[in-house]
Coordinates of C-alpha atoms in Angstrom, one line a residue:
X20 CA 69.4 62.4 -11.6
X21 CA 67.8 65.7 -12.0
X22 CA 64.4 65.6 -13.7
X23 CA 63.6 69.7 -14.3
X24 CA 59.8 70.5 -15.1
X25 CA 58.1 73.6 -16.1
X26 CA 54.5 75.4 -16.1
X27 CA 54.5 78.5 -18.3
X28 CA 55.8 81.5 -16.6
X29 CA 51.9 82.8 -16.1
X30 CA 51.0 86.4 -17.6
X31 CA 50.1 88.9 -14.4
X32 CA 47.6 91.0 -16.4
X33 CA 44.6 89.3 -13.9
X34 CA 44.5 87.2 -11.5
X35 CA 44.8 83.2 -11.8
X36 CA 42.2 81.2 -13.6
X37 CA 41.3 78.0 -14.0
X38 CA 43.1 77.0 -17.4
X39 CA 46.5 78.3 -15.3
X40 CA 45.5 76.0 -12.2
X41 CA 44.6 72.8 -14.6
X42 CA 48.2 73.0 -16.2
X43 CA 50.1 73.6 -12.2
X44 CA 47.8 70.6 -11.0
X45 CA 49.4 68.6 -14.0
X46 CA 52.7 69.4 -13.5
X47 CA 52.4 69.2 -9.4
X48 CA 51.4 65.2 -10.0
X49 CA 54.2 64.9 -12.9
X50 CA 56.7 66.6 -10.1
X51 CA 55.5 63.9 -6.9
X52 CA 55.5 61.2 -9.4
X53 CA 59.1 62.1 -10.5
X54 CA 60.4 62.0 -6.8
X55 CA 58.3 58.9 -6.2
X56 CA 60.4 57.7 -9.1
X57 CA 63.2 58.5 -7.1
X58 CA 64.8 61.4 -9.3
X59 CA 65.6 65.1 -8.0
X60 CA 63.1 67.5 -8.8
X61 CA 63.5 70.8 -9.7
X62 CA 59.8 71.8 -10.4
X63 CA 59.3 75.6 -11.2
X64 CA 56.7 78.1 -12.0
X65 CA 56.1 81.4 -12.2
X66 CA 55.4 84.6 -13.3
X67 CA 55.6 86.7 -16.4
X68 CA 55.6 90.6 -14.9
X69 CA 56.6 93.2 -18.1
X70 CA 55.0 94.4 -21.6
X71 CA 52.6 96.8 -22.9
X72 CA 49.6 95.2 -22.0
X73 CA 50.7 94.7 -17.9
X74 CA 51.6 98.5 -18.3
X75 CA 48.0 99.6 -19.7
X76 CA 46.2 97.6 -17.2
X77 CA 48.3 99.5 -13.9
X78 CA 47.5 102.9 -15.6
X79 CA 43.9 102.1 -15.9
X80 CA 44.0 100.8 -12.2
X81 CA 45.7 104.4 -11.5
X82 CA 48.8 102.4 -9.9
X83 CA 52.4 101.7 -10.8
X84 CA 53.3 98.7 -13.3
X85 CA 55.7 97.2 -10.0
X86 CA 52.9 97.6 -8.0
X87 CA 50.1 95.4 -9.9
X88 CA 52.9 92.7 -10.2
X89 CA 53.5 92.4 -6.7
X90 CA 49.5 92.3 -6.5
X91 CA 48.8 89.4 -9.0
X92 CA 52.1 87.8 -8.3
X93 CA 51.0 87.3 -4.6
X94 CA 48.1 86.3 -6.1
X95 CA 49.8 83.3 -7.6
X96 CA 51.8 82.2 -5.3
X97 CA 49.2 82.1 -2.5
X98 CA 47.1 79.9 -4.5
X99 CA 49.5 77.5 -5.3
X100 CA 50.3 77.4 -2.0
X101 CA 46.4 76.8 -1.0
X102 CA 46.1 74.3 -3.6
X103 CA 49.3 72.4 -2.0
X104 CA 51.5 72.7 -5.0
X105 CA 54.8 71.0 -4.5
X106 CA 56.8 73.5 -7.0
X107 CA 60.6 74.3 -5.9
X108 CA 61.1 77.6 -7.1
X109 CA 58.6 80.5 -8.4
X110 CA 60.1 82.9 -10.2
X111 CA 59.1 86.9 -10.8
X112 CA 60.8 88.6 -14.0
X113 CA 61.0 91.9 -12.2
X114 CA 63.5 90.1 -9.7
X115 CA 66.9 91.2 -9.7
X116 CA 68.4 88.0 -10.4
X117 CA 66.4 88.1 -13.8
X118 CA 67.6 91.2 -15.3
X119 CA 71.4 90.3 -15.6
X120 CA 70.7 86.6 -16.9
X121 CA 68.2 88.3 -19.7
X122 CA 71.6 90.7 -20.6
X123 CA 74.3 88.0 -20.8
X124 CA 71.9 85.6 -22.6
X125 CA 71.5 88.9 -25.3
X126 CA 74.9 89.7 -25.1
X127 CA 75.8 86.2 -26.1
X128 CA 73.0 86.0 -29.4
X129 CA 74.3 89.5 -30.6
X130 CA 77.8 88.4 -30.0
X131 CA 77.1 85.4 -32.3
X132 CA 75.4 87.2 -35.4
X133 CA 72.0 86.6 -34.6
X134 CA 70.7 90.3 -33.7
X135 CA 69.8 93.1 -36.5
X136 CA 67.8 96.6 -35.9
X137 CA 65.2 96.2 -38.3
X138 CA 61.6 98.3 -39.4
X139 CA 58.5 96.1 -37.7
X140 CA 55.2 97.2 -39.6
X141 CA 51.8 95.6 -39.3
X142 CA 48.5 94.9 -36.8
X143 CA 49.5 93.6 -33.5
X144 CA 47.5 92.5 -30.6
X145 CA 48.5 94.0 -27.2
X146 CA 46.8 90.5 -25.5
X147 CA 49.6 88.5 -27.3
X148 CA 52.1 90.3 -27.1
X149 CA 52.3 89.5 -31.3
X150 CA 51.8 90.9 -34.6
X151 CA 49.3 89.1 -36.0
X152 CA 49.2 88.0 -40.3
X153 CA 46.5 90.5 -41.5
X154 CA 47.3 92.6 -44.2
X155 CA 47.9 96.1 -44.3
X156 CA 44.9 97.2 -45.8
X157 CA 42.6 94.8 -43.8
X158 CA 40.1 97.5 -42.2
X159 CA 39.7 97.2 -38.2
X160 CA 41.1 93.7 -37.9
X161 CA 40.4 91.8 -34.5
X162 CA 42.4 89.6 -32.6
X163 CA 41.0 85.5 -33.3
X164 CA 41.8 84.8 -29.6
X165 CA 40.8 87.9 -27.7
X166 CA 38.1 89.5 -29.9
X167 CA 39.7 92.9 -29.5
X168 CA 40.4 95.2 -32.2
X169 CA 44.2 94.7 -33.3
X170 CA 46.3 98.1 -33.5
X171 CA 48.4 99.1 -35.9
X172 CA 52.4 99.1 -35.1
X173 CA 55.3 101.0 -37.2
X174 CA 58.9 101.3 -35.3
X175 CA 62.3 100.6 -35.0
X176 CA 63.0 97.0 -33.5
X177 CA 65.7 94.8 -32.8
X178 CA 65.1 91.4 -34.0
X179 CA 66.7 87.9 -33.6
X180 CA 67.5 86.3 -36.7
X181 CA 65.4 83.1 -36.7
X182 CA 65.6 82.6 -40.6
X183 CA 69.2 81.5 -40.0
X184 CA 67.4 78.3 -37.9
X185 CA 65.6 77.0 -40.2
X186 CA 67.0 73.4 -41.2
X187 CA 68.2 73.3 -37.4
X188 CA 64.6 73.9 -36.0
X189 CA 63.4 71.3 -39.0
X190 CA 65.3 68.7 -37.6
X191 CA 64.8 69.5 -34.2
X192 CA 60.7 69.0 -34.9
X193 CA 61.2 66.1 -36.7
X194 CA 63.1 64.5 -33.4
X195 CA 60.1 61.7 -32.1
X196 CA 59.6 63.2 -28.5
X197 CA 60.2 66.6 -28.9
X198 CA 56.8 67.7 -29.3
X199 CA 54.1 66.0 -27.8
X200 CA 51.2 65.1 -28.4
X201 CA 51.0 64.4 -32.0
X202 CA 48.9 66.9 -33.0
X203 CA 50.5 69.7 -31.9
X204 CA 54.1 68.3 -33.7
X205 CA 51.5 68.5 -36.6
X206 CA 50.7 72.0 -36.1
X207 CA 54.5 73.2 -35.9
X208 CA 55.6 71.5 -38.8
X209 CA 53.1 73.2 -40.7
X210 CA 54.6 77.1 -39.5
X211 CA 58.0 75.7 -39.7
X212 CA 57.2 74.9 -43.7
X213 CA 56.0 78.1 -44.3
X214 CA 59.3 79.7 -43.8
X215 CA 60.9 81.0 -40.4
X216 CA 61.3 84.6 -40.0
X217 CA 63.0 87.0 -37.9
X218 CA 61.1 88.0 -34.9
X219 CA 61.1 91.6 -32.8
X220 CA 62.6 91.2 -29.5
X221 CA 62.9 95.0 -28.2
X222 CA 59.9 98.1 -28.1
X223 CA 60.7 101.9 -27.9
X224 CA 57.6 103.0 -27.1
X225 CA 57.2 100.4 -23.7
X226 CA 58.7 101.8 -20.4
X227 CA 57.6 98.9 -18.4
X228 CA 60.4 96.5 -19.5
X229 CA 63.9 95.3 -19.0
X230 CA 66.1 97.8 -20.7
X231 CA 68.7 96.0 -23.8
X232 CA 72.4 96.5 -23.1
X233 CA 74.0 98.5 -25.7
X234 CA 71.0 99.9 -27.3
X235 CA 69.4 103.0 -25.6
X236 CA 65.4 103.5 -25.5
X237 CA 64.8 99.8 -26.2
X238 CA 63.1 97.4 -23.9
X239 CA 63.2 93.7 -24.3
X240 CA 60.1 92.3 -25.9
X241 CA 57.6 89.9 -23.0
X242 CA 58.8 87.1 -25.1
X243 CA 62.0 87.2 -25.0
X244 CA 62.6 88.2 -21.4
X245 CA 59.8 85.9 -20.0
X246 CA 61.3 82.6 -21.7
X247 CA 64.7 83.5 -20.0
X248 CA 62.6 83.1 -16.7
X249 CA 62.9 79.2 -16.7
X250 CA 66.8 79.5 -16.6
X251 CA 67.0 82.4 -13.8
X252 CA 64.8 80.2 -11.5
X253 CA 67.3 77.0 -12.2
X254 CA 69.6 79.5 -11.2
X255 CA 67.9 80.7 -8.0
X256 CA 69.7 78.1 -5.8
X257 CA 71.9 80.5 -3.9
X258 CA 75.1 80.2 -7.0
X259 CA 75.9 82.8 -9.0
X260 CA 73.8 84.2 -12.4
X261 CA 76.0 82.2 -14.7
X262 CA 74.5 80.6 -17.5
X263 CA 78.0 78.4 -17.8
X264 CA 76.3 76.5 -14.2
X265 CA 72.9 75.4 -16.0
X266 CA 74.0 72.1 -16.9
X267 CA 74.7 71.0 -13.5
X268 CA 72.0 72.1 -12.1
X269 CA 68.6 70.8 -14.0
X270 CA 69.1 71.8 -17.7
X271 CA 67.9 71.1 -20.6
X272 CA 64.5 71.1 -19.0
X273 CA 62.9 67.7 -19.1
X274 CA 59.8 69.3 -20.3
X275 CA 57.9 72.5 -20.7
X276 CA 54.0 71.8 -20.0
X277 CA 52.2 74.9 -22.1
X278 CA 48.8 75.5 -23.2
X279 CA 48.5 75.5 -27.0
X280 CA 48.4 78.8 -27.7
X281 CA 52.2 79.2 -27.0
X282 CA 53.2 76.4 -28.5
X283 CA 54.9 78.1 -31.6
X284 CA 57.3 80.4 -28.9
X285 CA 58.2 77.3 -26.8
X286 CA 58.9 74.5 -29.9
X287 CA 60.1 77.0 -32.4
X288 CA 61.5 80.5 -30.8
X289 CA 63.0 79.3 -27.8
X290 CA 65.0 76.1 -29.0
X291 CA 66.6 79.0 -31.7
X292 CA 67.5 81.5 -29.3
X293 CA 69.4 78.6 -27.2
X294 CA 71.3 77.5 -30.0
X295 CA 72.5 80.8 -30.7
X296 CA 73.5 81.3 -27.0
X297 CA 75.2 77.9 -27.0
X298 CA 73.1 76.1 -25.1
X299 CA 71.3 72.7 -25.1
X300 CA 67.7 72.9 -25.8
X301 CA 65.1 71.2 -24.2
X302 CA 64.0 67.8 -24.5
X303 CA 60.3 68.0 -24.4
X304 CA 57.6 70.7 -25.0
X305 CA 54.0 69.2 -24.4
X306 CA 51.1 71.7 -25.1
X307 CA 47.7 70.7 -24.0
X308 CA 44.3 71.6 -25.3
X309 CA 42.0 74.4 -23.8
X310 CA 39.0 74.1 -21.3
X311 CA 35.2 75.3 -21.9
X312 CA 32.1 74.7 -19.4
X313 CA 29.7 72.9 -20.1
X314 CA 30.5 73.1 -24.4
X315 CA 31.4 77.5 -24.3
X316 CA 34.2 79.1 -24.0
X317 CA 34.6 80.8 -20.3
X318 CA 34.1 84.3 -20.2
X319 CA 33.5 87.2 -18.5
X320 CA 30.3 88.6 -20.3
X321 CA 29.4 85.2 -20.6
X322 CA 29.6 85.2 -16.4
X323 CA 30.8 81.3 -16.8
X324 CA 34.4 82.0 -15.2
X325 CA 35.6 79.0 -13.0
X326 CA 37.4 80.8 -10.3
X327 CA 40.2 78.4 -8.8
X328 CA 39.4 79.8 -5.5
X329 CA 36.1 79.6 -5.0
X330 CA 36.6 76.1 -6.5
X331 CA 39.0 75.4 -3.9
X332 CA 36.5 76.6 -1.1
X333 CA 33.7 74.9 -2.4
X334 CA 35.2 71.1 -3.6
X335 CA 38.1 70.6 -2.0
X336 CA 41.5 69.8 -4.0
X337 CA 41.2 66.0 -4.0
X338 CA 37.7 66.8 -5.9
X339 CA 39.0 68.8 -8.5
X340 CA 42.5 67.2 -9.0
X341 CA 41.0 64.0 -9.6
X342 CA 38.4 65.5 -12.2
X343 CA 41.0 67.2 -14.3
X344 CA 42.8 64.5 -14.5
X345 CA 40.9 61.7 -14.7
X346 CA 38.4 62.3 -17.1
X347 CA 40.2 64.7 -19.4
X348 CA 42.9 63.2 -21.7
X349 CA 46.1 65.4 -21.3
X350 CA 47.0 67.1 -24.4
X351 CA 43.7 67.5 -25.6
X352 CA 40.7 70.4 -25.1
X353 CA 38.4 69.8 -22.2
X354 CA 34.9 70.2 -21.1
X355 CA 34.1 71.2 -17.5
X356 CA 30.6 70.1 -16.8
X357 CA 29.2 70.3 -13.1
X358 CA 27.2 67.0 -13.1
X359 CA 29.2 64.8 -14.2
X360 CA 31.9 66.1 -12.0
X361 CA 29.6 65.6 -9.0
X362 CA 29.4 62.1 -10.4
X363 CA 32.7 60.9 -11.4
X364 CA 33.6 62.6 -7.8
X365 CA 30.9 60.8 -5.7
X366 CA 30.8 57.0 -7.2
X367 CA 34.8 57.1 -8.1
X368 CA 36.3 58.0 -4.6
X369 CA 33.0 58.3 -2.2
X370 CA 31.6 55.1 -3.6
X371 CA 34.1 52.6 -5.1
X372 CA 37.5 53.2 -3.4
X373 CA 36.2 54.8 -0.6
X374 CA 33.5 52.0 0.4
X375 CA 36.3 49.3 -0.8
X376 CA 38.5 50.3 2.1
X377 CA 35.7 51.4 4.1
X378 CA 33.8 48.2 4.4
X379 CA 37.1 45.4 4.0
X380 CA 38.5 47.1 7.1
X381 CA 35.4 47.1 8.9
X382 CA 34.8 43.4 8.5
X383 CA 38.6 42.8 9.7
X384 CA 38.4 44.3 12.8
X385 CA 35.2 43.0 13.6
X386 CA 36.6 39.4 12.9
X387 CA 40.3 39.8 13.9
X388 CA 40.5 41.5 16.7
X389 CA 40.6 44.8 15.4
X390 CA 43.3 44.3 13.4
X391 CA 44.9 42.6 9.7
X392 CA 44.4 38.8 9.6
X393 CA 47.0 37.1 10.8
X394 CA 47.4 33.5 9.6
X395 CA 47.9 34.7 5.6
X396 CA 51.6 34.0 5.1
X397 CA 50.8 32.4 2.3
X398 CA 48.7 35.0 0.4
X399 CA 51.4 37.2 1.0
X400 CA 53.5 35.8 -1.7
X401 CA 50.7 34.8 -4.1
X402 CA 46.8 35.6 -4.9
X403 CA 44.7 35.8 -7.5
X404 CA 44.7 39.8 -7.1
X405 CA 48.3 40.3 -7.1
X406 CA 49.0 40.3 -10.6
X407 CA 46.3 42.4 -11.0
X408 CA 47.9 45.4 -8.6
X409 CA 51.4 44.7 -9.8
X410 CA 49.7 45.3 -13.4
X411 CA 48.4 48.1 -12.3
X412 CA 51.3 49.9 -10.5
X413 CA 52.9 49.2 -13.9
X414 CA 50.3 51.4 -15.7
X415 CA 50.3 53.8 -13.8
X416 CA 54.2 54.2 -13.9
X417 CA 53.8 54.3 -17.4
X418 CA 51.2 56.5 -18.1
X419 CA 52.6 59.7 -15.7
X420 CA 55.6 59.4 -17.2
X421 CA 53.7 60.0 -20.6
X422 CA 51.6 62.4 -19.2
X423 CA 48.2 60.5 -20.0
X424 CA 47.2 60.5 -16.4
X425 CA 43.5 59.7 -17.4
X426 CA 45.3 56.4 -18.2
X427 CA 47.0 56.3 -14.8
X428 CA 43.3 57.1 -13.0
X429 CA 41.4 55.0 -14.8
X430 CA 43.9 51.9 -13.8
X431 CA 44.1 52.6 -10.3
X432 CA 40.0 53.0 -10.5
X433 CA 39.6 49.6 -12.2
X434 CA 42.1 48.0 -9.5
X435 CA 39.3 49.0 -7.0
X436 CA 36.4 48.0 -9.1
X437 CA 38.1 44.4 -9.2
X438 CA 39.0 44.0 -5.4
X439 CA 35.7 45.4 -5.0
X440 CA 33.8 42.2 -7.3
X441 CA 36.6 40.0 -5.8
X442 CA 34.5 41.0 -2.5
X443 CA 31.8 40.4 -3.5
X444 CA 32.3 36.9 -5.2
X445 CA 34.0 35.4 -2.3
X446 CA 31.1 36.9 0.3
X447 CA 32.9 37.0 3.4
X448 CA 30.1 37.7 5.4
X449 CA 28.9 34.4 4.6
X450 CA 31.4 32.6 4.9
X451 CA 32.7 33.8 8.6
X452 CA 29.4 31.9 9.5
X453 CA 30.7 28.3 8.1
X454 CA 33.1 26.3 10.2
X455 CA 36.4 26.3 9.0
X456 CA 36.0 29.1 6.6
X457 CA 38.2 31.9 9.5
X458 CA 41.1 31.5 6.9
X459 CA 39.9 31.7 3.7
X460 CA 38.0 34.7 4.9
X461 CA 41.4 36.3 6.7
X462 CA 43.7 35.6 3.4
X463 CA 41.0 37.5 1.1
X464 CA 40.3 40.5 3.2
X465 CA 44.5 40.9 4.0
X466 CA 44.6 40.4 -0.1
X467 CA 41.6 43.3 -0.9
X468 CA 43.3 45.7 1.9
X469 CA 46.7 45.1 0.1
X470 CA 44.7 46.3 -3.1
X471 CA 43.5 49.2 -0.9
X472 CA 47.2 50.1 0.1
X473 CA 48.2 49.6 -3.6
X474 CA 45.7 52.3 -4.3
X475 CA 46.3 54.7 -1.5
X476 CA 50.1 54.4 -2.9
X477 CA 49.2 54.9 -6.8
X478 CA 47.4 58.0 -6.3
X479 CA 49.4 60.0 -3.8
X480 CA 51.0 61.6 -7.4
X481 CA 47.2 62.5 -8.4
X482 CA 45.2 63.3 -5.1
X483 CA 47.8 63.3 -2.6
X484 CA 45.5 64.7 -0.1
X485 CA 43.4 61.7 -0.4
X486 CA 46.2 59.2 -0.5
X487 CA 47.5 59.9 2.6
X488 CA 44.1 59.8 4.3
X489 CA 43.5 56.2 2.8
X490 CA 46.8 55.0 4.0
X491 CA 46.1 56.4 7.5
X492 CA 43.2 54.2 7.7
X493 CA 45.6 51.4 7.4
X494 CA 48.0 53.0 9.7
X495 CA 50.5 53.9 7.2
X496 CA 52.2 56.9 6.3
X497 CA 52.6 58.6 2.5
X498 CA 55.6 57.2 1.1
X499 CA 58.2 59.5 1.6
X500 CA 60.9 58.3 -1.0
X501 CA 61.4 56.0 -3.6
X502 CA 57.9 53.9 -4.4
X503 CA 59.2 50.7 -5.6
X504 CA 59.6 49.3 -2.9
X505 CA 55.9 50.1 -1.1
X506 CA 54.7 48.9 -4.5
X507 CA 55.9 45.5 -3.8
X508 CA 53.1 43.1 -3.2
X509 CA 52.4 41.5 0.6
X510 CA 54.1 44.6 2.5
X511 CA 50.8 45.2 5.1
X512 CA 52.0 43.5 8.4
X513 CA 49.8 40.2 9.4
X514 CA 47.6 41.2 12.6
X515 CA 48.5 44.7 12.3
X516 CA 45.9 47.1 13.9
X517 CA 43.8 48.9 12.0
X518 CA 42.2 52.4 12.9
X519 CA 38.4 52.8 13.6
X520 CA 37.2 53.3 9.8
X521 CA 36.2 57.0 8.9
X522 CA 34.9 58.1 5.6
X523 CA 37.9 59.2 3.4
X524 CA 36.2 61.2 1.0
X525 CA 32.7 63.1 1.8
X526 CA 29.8 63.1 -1.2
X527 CA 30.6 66.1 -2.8
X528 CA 27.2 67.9 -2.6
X529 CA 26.3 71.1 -4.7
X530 CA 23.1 73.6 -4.2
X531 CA 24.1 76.5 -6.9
X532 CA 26.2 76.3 -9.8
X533 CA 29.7 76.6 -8.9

């Protein structure tokens, strides 16, 4: 099976931010968790290189459009790369692949009825890409989103004819799944009820563009070219541009992870203009929230920019992956604040998982001869802590596959907190000094080690980074394909040697705001 995931193809009018890292991370442990599952991946991101507002920001640079793409595109792509991001294709709308996918897909919509020339007339916002609802006499409107004055826009365009979708997108909305989570379905009903309308898809007036076949002066509208960018990167597998190959070859996309603000284009826009190319739509759109720092909105004047890089330098990707994900619930808006980052950071992995493995392996080589116990056939097949990993590798499973992968951390945390108090009950350190207790002793610390390898496994989705150095300290290796099988209970080998303990995860320590 072929399990097909998407970021947002990213807009190159600056360089990468933190909101556009957040959503990769999230898709980069949705991808490893889907080949843990055991499915094909065919993870893609990417970037969205034409329209009006790419074109201003070149001329204001005093280079060419094609030259600031290749810039910010790098840009991208050498980040994701820094950041270890497992994606399988990246695609660039100014590749030449792109241009004669966008053209058949158009030729196919006009062919079909769904294409008109029309008069577009109203304020539009260069930012969006969008005309925007304020009326005509509104005087100096600005932009909700971007705070910049909105300009005002009178021309020929051609537009597809998304009135003729209504009861189609209506029932494709209504379909439980489809939108996710709740509230955003909530939000799309509401502009679905208002009444669908027809929607520009071409400019006259914006050289930087793909040009529309057939119709002279026009260029395709960012929307409509950059959507087509999911199928042209299905389609980058060395075949031919031919839409007729998508559905053996990763489409309909399992899901399309978005930020909120695109929601609308994604789960109302796109599912219309596939139906009237004749092809399947995709099965899930999931749009999470927004994040601020420390309760504002990041800005420039502000000066309270995240940059993902210096991030990167500064905390390490285990750090930040497992803050994003763990303590904000996917879907929703999200709060970066530094201290409780430091903290979640320090006493989750430093402290509780860390120590756990840290201090259980310790005592076994000291009392084993440097390696696992080795009498413990017995708690191999049953213990009181089994249940409880097996429970948890059940969660966790669950939860990814939802996308709630606070739900996912916060299981494989608690798994550590209870083999840690399991520890600490049966006081092994005690014990080893009462005849007859060598045992007892071996069976619990081979049972809290196999909690340590359960959680090594569970998060190699979420901090892979980290995963594989936990499972090193166990002499393992990350778990290369299917998971079900390593997430079967009693598979650490009795008296298997065990590595000189090293810390897996250094206190995060900060001196400046990041």
């Amino acid at each position: 099976m072929t399990y097909s995931l998407t970021t947002p193809l990213y807009y190159v009018n600056a360089k990468p931010h933190l909101g556009s890292t957040y959503t990769t991370i999230a898709c980069d442990a949705l991808a490893r968790f889907q080949r843990l599952e055991g499915n094909s991946v065919v993870f893609i991101t990417g970037v969205d290189e034409h329209g009006q507002k790419i074109q201003r920001t070149a001329e204001s640079q005093h280079i060419s459009p094609q030259d600031h793409c290749d810039l910010i595109s790098s840009q991208y792509s050498q980040l994701w790369t820094e950041w270890g991001i497992s994606n399988d294709r990246f695609v660039r709308t100014t590749s030449d692949r792109h241009l004669p996918l966008v053209q058949e897909f158009f030729r196919r919509c006009e062919a079909a009825g769904h294409i008109r020339t029309g008069h577009q007339e109203g304020w539009y916002c260069v930012d969006c890409e969008e005309f925007k609802d304020d009326p005509a006499d509104a005087e100096s409107p600005d932009c909700p989103i971007h705070r910049k004055p909105l300009e005002w826009r009178d021309e020929e365009n051609l537009f597809f004819c998304l009135s003729q979708f209504q009861e189609q997108i209506e029932s494709l909305i209504a379909q439980p799944g489809f939108i996710a989570p709740s509230s955003r379905k909530r939000e799309v009903e509401n502009f679905v009820a208002g009444g669908l309308r027809d929607f520009s898809i071409s400019r006259v007036n914006v050289s930087w563009g793909l040009p529309v076949p057939g119709h002279p002066g026009h260029t395709f509208y960012v929307w409509f070219d950059a959507l087509l960018g999911y199928l042209t990167a299905l389609l980058d597998d060395g075949g031919p541009v031919d839409l007729e190959r998508l559905a053996s070859i990763g489409w309909p996309a399992d899901v399309h992870v978005i930020g909120k603000d695109i929601l609308r284009f994604h789960a109302v826009y796109w599912p219309a203009m596939l139906l009237s190319a004749g092809l399947p739509v995709p099965k899930r759109v999931f749009g999470h929230g927004f994040l601020t720092r420390e309760g504002q909105k990041m800005g420039k004047s502000l000066g309270n920019v995240l940059d993902p890089e210096h991030l990167l330098q500064q905390c390490g990707t285990d750090a930040v992956r497992w803050y994003l994900l763990r303590d904000i619930q996917f879907g929703e808006d999200g709060d970066f604040q530094q201290q409780r980052f430091l903290d979640l950071v320090n006493n989750d992995l430093a402290n509780t998982i860390g120590n756990l493995l840290n201090r259980t392996s310790s005592m076994s080589r000291k009392w084993f001869d440097e390696s696992l116990p080795v009498d413990v056939d017995a708690v191999r097949s049953t213990h009181v802590l089994r249940d409880k990993a097996e429970q948890t590798a059940s969660v966790v499973r669950r939860s990814i596959q939802d996308l709630a992968f606070h739900k996912a951390c916060e299981a494989v945390l608690q798994l550590a907190i209870d083999a840690n108090g399991f520890l600490n009950e049966q006081a092994p350190w005690s014990r080893m000094k009462q005849p007859g207790q060598e045992q007892q002793v071996g069976e619990d610390l081979y049972a809290v080690l196999e909690c340590a390898r359960y959680v090594g496994i569970l998060l190699q989705p979420i901090v892979p980074d980290l995963s594989a150095r936990i499972l090193s300290q166990l002499n393992l290796a990350p778990t290369q394909t299917a998971w079900i099988k390593a997430l079967t209970w009693g598979q650490l080998t009795p008296g298997g040697s065990l590595p000189k303990p090293e810390p897996v995860m250094q206190r995060l320590e900060l001196d400046a705001p990041l």
